[in-house]
Coordinates of C-alpha atoms and ligand atoms in Angstrom, one line a residue:
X1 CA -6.1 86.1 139.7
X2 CA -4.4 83.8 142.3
X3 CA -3.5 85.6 146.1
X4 CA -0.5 83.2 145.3
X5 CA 2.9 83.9 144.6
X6 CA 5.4 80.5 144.4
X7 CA 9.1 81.4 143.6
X8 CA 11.4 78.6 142.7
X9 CA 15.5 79.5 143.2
X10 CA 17.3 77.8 140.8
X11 CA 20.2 80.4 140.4
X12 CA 22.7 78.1 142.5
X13 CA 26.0 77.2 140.6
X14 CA 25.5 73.5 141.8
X15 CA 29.2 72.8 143.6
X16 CA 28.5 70.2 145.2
X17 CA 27.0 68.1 142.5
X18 CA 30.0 69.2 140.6
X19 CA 28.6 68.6 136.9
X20 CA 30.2 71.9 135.5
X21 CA 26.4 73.4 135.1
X22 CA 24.2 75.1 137.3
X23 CA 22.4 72.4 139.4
X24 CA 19.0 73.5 138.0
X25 CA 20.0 72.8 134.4
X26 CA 22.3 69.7 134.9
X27 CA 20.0 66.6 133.5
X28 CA 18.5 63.6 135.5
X29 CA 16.5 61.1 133.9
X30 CA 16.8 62.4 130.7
X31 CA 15.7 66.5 131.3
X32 CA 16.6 69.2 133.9
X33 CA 16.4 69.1 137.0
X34 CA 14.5 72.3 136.8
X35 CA 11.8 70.7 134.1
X36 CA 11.3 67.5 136.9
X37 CA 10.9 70.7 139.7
X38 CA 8.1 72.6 137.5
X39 CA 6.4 69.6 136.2
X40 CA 5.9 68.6 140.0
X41 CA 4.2 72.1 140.1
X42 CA 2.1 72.1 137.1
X43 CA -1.3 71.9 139.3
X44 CA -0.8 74.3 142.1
X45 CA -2.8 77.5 141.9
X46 CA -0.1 80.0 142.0
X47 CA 2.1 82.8 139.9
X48 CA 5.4 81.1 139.4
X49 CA 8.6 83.0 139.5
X50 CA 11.6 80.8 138.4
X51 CA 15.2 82.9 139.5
X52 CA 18.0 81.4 137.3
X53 CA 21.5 82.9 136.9
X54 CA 22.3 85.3 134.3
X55 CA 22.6 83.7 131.1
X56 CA 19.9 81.0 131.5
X57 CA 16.7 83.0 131.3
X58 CA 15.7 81.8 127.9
X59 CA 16.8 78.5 128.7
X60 CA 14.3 78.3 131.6
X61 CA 11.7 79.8 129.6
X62 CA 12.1 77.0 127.3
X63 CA 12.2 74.4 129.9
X64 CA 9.5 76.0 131.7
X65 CA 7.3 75.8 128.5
X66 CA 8.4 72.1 128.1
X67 CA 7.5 71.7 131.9
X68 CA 3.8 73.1 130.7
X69 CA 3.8 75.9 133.5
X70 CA 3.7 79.6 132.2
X71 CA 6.7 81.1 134.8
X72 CA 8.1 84.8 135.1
X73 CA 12.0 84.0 135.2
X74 CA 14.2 86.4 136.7
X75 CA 17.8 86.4 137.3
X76 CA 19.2 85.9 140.5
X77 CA 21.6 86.5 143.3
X78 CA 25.6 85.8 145.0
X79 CA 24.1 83.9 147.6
X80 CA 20.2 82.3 147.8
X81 CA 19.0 84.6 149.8
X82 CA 19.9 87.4 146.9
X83 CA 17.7 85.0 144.9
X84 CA 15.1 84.6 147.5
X85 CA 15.0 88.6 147.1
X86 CA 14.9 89.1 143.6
X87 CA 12.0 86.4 143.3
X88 CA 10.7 88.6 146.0
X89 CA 10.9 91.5 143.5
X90 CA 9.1 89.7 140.5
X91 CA 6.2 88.1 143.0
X92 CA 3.8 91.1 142.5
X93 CA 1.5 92.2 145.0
X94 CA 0.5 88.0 146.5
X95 CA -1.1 87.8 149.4
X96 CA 1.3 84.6 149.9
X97 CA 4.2 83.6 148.7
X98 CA 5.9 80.4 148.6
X99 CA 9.5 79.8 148.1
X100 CA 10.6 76.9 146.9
X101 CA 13.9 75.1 145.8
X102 CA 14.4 73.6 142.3
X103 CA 16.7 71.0 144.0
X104 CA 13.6 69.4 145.4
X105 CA 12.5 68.3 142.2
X106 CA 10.4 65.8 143.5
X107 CA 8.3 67.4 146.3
X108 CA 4.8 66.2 145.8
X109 CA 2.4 68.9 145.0
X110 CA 0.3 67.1 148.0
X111 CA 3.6 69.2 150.5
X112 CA 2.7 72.2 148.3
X113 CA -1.1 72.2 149.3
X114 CA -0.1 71.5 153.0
X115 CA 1.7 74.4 153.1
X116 CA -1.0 76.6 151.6
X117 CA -3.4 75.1 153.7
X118 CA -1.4 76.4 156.6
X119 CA -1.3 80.0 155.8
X120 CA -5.1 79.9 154.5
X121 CA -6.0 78.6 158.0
X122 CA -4.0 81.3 159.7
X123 CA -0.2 80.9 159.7
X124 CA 2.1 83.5 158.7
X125 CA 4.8 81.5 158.3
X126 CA 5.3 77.6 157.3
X127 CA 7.8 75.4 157.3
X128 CA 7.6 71.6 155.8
X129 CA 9.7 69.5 158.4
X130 CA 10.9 65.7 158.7
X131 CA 12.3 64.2 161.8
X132 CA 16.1 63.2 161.8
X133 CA 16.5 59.3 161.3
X134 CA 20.2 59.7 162.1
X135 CA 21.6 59.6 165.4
X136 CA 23.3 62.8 165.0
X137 CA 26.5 64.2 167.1
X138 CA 27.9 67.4 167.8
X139 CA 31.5 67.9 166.6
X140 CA 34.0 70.4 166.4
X141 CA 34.7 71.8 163.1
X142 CA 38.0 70.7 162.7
X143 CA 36.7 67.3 162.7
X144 CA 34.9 67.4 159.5
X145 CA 38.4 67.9 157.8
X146 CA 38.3 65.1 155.4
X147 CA 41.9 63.6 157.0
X148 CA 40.4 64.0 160.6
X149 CA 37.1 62.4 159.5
X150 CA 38.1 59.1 161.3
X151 CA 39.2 60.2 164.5
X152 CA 36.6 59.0 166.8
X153 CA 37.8 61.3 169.7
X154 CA 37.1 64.7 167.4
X155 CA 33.0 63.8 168.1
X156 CA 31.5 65.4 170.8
X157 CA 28.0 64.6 172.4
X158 CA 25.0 63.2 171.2
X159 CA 21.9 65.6 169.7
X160 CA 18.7 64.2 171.4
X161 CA 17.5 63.6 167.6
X162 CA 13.6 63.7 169.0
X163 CA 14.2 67.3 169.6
X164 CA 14.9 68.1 165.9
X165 CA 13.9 68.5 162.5
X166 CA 14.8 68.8 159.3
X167 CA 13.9 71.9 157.4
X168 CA 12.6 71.8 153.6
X169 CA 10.5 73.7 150.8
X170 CA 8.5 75.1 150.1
X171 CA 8.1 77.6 152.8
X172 CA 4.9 79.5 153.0
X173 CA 4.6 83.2 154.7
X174 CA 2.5 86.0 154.4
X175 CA 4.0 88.1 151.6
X176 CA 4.4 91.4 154.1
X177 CA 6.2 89.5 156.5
X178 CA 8.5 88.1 154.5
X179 CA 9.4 91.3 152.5
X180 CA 9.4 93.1 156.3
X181 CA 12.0 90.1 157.1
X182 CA 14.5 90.3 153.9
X183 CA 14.1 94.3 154.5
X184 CA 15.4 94.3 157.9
X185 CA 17.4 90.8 158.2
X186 CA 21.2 92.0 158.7
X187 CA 23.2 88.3 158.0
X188 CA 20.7 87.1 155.7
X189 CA 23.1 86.5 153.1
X190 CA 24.2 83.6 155.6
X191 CA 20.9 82.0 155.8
X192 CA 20.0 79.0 154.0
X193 CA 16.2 79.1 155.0
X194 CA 13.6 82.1 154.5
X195 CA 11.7 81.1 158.1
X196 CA 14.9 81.5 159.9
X197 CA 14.6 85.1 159.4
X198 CA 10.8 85.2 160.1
X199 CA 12.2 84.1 163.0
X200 CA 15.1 86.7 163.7
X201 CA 11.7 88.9 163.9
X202 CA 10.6 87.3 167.1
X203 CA 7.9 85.4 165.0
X204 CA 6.7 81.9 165.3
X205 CA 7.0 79.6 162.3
X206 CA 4.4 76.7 161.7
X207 CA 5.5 73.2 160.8
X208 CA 3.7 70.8 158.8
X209 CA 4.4 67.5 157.5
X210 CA 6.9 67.7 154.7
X211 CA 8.0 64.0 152.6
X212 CA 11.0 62.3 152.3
X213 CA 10.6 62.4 148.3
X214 CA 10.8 66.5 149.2
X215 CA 14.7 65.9 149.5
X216 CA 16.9 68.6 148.1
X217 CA 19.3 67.1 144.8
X218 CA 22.9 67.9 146.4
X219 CA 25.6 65.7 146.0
X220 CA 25.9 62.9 143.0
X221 CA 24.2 60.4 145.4
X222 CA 20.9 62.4 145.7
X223 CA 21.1 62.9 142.0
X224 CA 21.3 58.8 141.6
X225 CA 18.2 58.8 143.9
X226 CA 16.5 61.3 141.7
X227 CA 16.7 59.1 139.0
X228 CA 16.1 55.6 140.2
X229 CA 13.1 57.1 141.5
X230 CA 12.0 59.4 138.2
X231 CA 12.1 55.7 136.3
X232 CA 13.7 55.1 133.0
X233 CA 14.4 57.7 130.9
X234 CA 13.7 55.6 128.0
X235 CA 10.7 53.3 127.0
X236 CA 9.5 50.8 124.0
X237 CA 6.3 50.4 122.8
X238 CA 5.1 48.5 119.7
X239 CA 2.3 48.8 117.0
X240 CA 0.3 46.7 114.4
X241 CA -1.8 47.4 111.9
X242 CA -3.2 45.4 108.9
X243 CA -5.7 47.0 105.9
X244 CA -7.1 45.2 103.0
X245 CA -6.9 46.0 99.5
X246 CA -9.7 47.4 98.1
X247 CA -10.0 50.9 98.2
X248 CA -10.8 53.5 95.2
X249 CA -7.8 55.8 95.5
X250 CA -4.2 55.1 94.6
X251 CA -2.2 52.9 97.7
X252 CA -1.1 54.8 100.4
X253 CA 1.8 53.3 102.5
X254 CA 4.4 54.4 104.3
X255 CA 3.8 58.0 103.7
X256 CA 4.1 57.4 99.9
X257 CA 1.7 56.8 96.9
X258 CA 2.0 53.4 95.0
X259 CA 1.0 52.2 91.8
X260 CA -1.9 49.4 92.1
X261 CA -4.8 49.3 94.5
X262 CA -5.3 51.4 97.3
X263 CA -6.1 50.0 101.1
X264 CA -9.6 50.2 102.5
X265 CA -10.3 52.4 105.6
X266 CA -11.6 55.6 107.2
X267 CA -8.4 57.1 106.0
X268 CA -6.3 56.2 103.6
X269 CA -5.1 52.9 105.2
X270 CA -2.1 54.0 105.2
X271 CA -1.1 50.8 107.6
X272 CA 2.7 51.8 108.3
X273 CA 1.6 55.5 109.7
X274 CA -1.1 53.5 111.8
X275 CA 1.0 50.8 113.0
X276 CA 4.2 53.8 114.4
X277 CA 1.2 55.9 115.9
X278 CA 0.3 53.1 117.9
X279 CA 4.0 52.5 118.7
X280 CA 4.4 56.3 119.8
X281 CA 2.0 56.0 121.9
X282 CA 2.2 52.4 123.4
X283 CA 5.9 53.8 124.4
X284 CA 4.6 56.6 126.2
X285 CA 1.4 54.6 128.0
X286 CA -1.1 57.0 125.6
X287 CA -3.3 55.1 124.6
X288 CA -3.9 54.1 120.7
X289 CA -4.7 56.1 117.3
X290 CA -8.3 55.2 118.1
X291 CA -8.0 57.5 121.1
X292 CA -6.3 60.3 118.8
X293 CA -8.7 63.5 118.7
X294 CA -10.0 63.6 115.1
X295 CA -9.5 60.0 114.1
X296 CA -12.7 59.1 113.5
X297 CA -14.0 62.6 112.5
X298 CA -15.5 62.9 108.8
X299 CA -13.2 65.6 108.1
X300 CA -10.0 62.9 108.2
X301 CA -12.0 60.8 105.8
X302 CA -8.8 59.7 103.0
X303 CA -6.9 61.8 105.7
X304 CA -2.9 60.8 105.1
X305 CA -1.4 59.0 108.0
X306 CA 1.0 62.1 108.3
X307 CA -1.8 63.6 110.2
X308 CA -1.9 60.6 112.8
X309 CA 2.1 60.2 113.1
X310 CA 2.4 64.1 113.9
X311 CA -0.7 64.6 116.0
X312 CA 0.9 61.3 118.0
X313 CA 4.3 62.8 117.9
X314 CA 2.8 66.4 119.6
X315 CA 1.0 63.8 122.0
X316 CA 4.1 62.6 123.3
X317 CA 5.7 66.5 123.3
X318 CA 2.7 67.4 125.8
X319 CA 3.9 64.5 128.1
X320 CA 7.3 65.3 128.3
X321 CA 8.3 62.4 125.6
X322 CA 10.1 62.5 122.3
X323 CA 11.1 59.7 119.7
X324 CA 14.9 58.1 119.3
X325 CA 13.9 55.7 116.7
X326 CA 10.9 53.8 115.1
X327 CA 11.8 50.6 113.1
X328 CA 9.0 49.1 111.0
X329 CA 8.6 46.1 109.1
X330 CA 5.8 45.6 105.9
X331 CA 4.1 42.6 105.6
X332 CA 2.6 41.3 102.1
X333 CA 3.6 40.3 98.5
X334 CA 2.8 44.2 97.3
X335 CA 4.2 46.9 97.1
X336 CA 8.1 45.6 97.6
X337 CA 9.3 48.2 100.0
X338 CA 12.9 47.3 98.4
X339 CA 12.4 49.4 95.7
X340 CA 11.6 53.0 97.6
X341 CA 13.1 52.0 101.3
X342 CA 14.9 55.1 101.2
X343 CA 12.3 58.1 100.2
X344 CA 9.8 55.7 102.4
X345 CA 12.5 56.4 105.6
X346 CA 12.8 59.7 104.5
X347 CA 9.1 60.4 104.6
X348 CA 8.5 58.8 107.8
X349 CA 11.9 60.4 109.5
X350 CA 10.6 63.8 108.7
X351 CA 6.9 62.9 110.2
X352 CA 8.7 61.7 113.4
X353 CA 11.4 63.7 113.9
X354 CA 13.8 61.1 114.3
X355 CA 15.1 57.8 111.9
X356 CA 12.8 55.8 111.0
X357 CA 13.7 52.4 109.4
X358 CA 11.8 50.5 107.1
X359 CA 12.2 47.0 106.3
X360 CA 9.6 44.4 104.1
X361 CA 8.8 40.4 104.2
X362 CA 6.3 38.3 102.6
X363 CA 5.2 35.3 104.3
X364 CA 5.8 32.5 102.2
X365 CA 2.4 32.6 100.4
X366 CA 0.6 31.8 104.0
X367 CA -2.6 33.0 105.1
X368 CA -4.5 36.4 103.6
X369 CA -1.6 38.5 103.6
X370 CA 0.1 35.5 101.3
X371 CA -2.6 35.5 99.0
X372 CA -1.8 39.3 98.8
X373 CA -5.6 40.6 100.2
X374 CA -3.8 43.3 102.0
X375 CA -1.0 44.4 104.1
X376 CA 0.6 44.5 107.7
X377 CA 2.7 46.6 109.3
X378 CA 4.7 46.0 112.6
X379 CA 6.5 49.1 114.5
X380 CA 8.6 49.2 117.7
X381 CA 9.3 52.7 118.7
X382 CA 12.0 54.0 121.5
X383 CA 11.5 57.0 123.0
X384 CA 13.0 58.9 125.6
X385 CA 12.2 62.0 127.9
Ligands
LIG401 N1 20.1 79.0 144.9 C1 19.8 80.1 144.2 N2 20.8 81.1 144.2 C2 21.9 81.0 144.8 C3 22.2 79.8 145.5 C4 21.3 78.8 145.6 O1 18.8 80.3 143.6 N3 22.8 82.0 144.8 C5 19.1 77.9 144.9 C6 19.6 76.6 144.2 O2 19.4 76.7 142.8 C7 18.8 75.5 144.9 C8 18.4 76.1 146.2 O3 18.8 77.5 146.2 O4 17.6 75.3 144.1 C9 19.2 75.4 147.3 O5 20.6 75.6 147.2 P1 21.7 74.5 147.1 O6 21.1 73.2 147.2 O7 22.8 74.9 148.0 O8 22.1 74.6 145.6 P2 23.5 75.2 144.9 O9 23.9 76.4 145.7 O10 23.2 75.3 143.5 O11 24.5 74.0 145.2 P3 25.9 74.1 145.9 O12 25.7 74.7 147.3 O13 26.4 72.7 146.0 O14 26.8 75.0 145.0
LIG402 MG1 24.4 76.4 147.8

């Protein structure tokens, strides 16, 4: 049992970013902002309490499930703070607790540790902290009126920027201290920081390094950030495969039995199943079918490729990666795919879970696939997050 608690507030409505979804749930780089924010957490040590608003629990379950963290969601609050509190509620009885912002959907787990390390070495209270880069100004607030905006003589004096620091998540504190300090904070409905009313207590507040890639998703801009730096949503990945006629059985391709000769191999040769598994996973930088748990294994002796395209299909679920469309092409004088393109698409769709499009070539009585000794199968797979 982890002495661990890490609750992750994700019940904001998301104004700013102004998507017409709660921020959590609004997608960058092809899933929620949420998923990225629990993905980033998968390997820290702690119970995780998501807080979502009302409506979205099963949502987040789902997404949390996706994300390959198991997460107590709870609904939350009017303001963060309300949220803060009833993650507070669903913590348990932690020796720690973490609170943490979905928004920063990119905080390295590295920021996470840092923090733990902090209150394990003795801090009741930690803060992750950047300096400002900014030179940064006081003004009144009538200045920040978009139409006064220009008016250079609204700007008062200059902050000494080495005197500050900007304040992020998550924020470590020992779990008694931070109940004591929701219990008896008066504004905290105002605060946009737990350590702030750690501090209303009269208590000091540790800081330790925190990373610029910690930055909280606000405005469309952070969002774009999000995803130039999450990478392409989408990726390609291509796959070959050639088998020889020869076998004992009837021919196995494309997911369908054929009248003639079978196709030699471990399995049953089937070479278009082969040839998208290695697509699927070429796409998704997994490897190959020969790294595929079972491949190899007696019990898949005559095994139908079925049993490669979905175990390759699940491999790409577990990373967060799911097929848009596979388009192979057959190789050989035999079989002539003409004649069953569509059942073959059909069979291969429903392995994949998304179209699958078949075409076939000879080539020109060249080489052994011209003298018809066997067949070849090329694949390009899409797939996006
Ligand atoms: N949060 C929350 N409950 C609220 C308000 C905010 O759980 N009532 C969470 C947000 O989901 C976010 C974090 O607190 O992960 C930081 O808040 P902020 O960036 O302000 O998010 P939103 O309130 O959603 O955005 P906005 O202020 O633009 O509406
Ligand atoms: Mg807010």
């Amino acid at each position: 049992m982890t002495d661990t608690a890490l609750i992750v507030v994700a019940a904001g409505s998301g104004t700013r970013l102004g998507r017409g979804v709660p921020k959590a749930f609004a997608e960058v780089a092809g899933a929620p902002i949420l998923e990225h924010a629990l993905r980033g957490l998968a390997a820290v040590d702690a119970t995780l309490v998501v807080v979502v608003p009302a409506g979205l629990e099963a949502d987040a379950a789902a997404i949390a499930a996706r994300a390959g963290v198991a997460a107590r969601v709870v609904v939350g609050g009017e303001t963060r703070a309300d949220s803060v509190a009833a993650g507070l509620d669903a913590a348990g009885d932690a020796r720690w607790v973490l609170v943490h912002d979905a928004a920063r959907a990119l905080t390295p787990a590295a920021q996470v540790e840092r923090v733990i390390a902090a209150l394990r070495a003795g801090a009741s209270a930690v803060v992750p902290v950047l300096p400002v880069v900014d030179t940064i100004r006081a003004v009144t607030p009538a200045s920040l009126a978009p139409a006064a905006r220009a008016e250079p003589d609204e700007l008062g004096a200059i902050v000494d920027r080495a005197g500050l620091r900007a304040m992020q998540t998550p924020q470590g504190f020992d779990a008694t201290l931070l109940r004591r300090a929701y219990a008896e904070a008066d504004a905290r409905g105002a605060s946009t920081d737990d350590a702030q009313l750690v501090q209303a207590l009269g208590l000091p507040v540790a800081a330790v390094r925190g990373d610029e890639l910690a930055f909280k998703i606000t405005t469309p801009a952070d969002a774009d950030r999000a995803e130039s730096l999450l990478g392409p949503a989408i990726r390609v990945g291509v796959g070959a495969d050639v088998h020889a006629f020869g076998g004992d059985g009837p021919m196995r391709l494309a997911g369908l039995e054929w009248e003639g000769q079978g196709l030699e191999g471990h399995s049953d040769g089937d070479a278009v199943c082969h040839a998208i598994v290695d697509a699927l996973l070429g796409a998704a930088g997994l490897g190959d079918i020969g790294g595929l748990v079972g491949v190899d294994d007696p019990q898949h002796a005559g095994a139908h490729g079925e049993v490669f395209v979905r175990a390759a299909v699940a491999r790409l679920t577990e990373h967060g990666w799911r097929p848009v469309n596979v388009a192979v092409q057959v190789l050989g004088v035999r079989p002539r795919i003409g004649t069953r393109r569509d059942e073959a698409q059909r069979a291969l769709s429903a392995m994949v879970g998304a179209p699958v499009s078949v075409s076939g070539t000879t080539t020109d009585g060249l080489g052994a696939l011209g003298r018809g000794e066997g067949v070849q199968a090329i694949a390009t797979a899409l797939i996006r997050r």
